[in-house]
Coordinates of C-alpha atoms and ligand atoms in Angstrom, one line a residue:
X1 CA 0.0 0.0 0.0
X2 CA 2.8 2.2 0.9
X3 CA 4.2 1.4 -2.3
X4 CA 1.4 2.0 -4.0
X5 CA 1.1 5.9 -2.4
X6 CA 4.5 6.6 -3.5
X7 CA 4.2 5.3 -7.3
X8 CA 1.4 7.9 -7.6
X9 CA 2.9 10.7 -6.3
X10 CA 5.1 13.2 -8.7
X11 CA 8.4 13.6 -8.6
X12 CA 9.8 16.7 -9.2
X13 CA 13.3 16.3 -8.4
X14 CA 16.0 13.8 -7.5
X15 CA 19.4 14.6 -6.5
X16 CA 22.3 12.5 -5.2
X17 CA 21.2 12.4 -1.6
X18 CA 17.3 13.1 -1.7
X19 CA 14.0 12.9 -3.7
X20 CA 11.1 15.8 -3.7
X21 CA 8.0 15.0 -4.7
X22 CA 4.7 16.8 -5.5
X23 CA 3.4 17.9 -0.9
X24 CA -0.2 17.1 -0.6
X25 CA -1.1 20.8 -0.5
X26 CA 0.3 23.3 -3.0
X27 CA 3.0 25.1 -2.0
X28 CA 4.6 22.2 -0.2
X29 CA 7.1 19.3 -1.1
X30 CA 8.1 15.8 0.5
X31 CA 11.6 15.5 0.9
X32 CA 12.7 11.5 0.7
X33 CA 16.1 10.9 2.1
X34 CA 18.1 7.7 0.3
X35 CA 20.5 5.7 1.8
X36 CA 23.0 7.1 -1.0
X37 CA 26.2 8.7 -0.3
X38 CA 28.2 10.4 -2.8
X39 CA 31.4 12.6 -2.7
X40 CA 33.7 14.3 -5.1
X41 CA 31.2 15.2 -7.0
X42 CA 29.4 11.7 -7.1
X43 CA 32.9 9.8 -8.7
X44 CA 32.8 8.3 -5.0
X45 CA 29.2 6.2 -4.2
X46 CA 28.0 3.8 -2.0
X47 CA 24.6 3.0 -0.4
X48 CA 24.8 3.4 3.6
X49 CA 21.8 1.7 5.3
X50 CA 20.2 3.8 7.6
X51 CA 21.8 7.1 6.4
X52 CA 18.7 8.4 5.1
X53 CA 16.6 7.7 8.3
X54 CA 19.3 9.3 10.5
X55 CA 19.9 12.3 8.2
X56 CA 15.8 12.9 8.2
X57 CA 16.0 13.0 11.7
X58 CA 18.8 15.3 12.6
X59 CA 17.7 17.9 10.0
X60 CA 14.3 17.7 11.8
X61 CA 15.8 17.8 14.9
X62 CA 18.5 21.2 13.3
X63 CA 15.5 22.9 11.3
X64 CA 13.1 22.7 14.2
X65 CA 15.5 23.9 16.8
X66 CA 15.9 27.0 14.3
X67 CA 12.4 27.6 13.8
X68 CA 12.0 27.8 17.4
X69 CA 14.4 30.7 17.9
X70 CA 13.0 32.5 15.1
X71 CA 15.5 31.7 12.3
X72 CA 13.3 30.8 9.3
X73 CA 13.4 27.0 7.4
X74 CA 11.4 25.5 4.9
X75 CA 11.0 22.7 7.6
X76 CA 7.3 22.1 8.1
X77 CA 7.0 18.4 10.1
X78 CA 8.3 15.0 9.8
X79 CA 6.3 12.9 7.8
X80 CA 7.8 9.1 8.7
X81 CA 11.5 7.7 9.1
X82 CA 12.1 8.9 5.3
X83 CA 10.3 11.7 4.8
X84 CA 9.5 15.3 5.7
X85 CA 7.2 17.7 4.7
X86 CA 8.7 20.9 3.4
X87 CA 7.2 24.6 2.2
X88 CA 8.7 24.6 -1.4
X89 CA 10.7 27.4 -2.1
X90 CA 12.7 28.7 -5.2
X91 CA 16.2 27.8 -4.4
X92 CA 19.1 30.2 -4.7
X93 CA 21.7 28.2 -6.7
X94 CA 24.6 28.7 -4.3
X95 CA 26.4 26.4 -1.5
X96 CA 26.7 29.0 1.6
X97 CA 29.4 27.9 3.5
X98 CA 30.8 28.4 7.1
X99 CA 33.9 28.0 8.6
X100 CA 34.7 28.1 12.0
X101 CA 38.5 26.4 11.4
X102 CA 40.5 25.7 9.1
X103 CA 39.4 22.4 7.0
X104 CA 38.8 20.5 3.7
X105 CA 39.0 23.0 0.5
X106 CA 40.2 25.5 2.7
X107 CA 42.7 23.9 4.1
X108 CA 44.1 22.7 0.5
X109 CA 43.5 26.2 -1.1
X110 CA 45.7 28.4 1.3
X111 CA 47.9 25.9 2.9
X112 CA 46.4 26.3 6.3
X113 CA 46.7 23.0 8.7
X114 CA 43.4 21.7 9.5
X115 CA 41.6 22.3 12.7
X116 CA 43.3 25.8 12.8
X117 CA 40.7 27.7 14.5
X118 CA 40.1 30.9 12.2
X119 CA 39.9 34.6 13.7
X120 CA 36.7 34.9 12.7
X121 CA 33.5 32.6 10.5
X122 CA 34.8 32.9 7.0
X123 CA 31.8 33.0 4.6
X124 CA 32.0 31.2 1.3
X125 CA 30.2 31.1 -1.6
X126 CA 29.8 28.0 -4.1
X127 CA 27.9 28.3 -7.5
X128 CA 25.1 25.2 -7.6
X129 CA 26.4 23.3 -10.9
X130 CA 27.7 20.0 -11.0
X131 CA 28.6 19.9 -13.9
X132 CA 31.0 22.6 -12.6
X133 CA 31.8 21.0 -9.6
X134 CA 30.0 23.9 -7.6
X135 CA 32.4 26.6 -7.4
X136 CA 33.6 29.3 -5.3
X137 CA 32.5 32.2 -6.6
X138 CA 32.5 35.7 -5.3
X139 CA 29.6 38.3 -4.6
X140 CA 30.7 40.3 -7.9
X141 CA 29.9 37.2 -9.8
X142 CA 26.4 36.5 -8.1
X143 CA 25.7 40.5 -8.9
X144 CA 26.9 40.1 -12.4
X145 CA 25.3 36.7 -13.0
X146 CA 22.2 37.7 -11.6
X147 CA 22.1 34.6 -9.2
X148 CA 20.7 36.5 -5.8
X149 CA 19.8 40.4 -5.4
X150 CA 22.0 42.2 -2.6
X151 CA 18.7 42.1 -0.2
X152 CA 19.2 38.7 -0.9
X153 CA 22.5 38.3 0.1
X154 CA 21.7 40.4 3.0
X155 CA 19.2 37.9 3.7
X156 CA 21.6 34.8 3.1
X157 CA 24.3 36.3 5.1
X158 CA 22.4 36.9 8.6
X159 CA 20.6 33.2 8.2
X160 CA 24.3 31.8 7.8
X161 CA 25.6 33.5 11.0
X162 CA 22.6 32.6 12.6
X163 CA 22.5 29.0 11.8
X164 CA 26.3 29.0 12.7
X165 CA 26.0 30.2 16.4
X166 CA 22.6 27.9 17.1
X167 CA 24.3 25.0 15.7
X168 CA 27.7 25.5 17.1
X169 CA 26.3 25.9 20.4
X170 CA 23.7 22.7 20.2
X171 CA 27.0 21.1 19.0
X172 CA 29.2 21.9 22.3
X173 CA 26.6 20.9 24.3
X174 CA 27.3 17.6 23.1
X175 CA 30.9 17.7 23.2
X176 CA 31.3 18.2 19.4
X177 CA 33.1 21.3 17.8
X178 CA 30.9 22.5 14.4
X179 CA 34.1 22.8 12.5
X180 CA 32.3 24.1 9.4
X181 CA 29.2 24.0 7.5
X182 CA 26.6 24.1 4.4
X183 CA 23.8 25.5 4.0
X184 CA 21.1 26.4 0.5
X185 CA 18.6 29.4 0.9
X186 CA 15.3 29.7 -0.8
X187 CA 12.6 32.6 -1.3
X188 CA 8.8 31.3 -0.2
X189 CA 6.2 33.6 -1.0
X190 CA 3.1 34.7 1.2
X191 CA 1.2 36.8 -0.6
X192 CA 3.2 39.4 -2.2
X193 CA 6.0 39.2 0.4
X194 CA 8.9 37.4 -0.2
X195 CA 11.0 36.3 2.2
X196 CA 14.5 33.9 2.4
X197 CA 14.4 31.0 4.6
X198 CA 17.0 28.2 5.6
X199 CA 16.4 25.0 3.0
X200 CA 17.6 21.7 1.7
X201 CA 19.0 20.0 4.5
X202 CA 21.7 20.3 7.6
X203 CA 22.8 16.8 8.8
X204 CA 26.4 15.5 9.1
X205 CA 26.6 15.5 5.5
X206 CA 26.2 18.6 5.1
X207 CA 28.7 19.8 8.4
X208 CA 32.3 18.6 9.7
X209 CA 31.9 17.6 13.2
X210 CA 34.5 17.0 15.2
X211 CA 34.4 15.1 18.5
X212 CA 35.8 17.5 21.3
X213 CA 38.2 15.7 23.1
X214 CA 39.0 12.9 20.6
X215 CA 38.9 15.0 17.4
X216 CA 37.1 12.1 16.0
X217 CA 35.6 12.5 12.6
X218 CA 31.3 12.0 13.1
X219 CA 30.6 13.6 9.5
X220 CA 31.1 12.9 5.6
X221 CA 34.6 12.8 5.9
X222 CA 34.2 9.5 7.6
X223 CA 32.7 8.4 3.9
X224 CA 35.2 10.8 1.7
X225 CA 38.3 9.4 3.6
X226 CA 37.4 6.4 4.3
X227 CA 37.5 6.2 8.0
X228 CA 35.1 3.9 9.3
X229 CA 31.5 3.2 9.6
X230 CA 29.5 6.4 8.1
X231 CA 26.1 5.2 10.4
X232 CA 28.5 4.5 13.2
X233 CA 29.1 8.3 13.0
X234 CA 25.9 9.5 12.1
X235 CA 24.3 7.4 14.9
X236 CA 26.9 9.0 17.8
X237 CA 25.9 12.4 16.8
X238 CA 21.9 11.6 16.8
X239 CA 22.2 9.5 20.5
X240 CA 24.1 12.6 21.6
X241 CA 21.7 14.6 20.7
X242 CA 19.1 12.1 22.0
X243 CA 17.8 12.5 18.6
X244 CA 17.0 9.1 18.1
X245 CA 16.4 5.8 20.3
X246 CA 19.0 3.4 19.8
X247 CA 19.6 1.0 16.9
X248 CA 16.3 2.2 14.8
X249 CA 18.2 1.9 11.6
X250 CA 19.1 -2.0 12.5
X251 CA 16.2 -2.8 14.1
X252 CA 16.4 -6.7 15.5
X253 CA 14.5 -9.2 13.7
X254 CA 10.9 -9.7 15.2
X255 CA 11.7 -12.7 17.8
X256 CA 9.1 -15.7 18.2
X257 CA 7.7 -15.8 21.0
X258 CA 6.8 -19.6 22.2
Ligands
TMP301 P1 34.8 21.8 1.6 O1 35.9 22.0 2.6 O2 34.9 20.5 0.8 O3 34.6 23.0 0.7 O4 33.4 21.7 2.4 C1 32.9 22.7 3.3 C2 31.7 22.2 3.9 O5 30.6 22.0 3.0 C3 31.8 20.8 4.7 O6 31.1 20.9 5.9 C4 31.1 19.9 3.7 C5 30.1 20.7 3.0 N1 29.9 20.3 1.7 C6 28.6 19.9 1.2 O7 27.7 19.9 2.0 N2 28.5 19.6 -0.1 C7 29.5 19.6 -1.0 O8 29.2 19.2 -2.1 C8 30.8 19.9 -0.5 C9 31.9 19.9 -1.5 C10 30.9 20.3 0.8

């Protein structure tokens, strides 16, 4: 039956890590997380059971928290383990990235050890193409190009910070340091107003997370660098943030009882 629903429904969209399809009222969108996991560009792949369940959850658990202090998401509710129920939105086609130290393309690009804690968030901005391999571009090329008004980036800017202190924060409570971050921005509509919200998703494939003491990887770069178990990670980070009870992604095999 559940299959059945889902054959019917339209999608609009699929990317590498989730599916939208039509929302039951207009002006909404489901958001279907897979199991996929992709990096450098999708030349790396693999199917991670469980990813997409935990990822739904933690970006429920991220978007909620920031619609609770006033910072605007597309988030609308949690559908079921794979799905969530979003306020479609017309997507600004950059990457908005964070740093709070030194990592990654950063690290490569000015020679700059990673984990150096930087003097202040660096702001960066990737153009959405991948056939491009989405990349940095600067505000004089979003101007020219057309991609976002400066309202807009006014708009993209203060959401970024804003995202970056909740989530830092909700991080260190945990004992893990939000090393950096990315995040897509959308424009919904109400009535004639127009207004730029937090979109797509924030999970730990879409942040580095560090663990504290440790410096243990608990993001994508467990799957990029080959490090471990991806869910392994992904599951610390959601029972630390008592996100999720145990083991829901492996769930035991119903036992007989005689
Ligand atoms: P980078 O150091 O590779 O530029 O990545 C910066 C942050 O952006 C990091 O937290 C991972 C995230 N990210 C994505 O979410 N999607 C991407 O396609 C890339 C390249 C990075």
């Amino acid at each position: 039956m559940e299959r059945d629903r889902m054959a019917r429904r339209k999608k609009i969209y699929e990317g590498k890590a989730k599916i939208l399809y039509e929302g039951p009222e207009p002006g909404t969108i489901v958001q279907y997380f897979k199991d996929d996991a992709t990096a450098f560009n999708a030349q790396k792949k693999d199917v991670i059971d469980g990813k997409g369940v935990l990822n739904n959850r933690l970006s429920e658990f991220f978007m909620t928290g920031l619609n609770n202090i006033g910072v605007p998401t597309h988030f609308i509710r949690r559908l079921n383990m794979r799905e969530q129920l979003v306020r479609s939105c017309e997507i600004v086609p950059l990457e908005i990235i964070v740093r709070n130290f030194a990592a990654g393309s950063l690290s490569t690009r000015l020679g700059i050890e990673e984990g150096t804690p930087l003097p202040r968030p660096i702001v960066e901005y990737c153009y959405k193409d991948d056939k491009l391999g989405d990349p940095l571009v600067t505000e004089e090329h979003i101007a020219a190009f057309g991609w976002a008004s400066q309202q807009d980036m006014d708009d993209i800017l203060s959401l970024a910070l804003r995202v970056n202190d909740f989530l830092s924060g909700v991080m260190m409570a945990v004992g893990i340091r939000l090393v950096d971050f990315k995040i897509e921005c959308g424009r919904v509509y109400d009535g004639d107003f127009q207004r730029m919200v937090v979109a797509d998703e924030i999970s730990p494939d879409s942040c580095r997370l560090w663990d504290m003491e440790t410096g243990q990887k608990l993001d994508k770069d467990v799957f990029r660098r080959d490090l471990g178990s991806l869910s392994d990670a992904y599951t610390e980070v959601a029972r630390r943030l008592g996100v999720m009870p145990k083991n829901t992604t492996q769930m035991a095999k119903p036992k007989l009882i005689n």
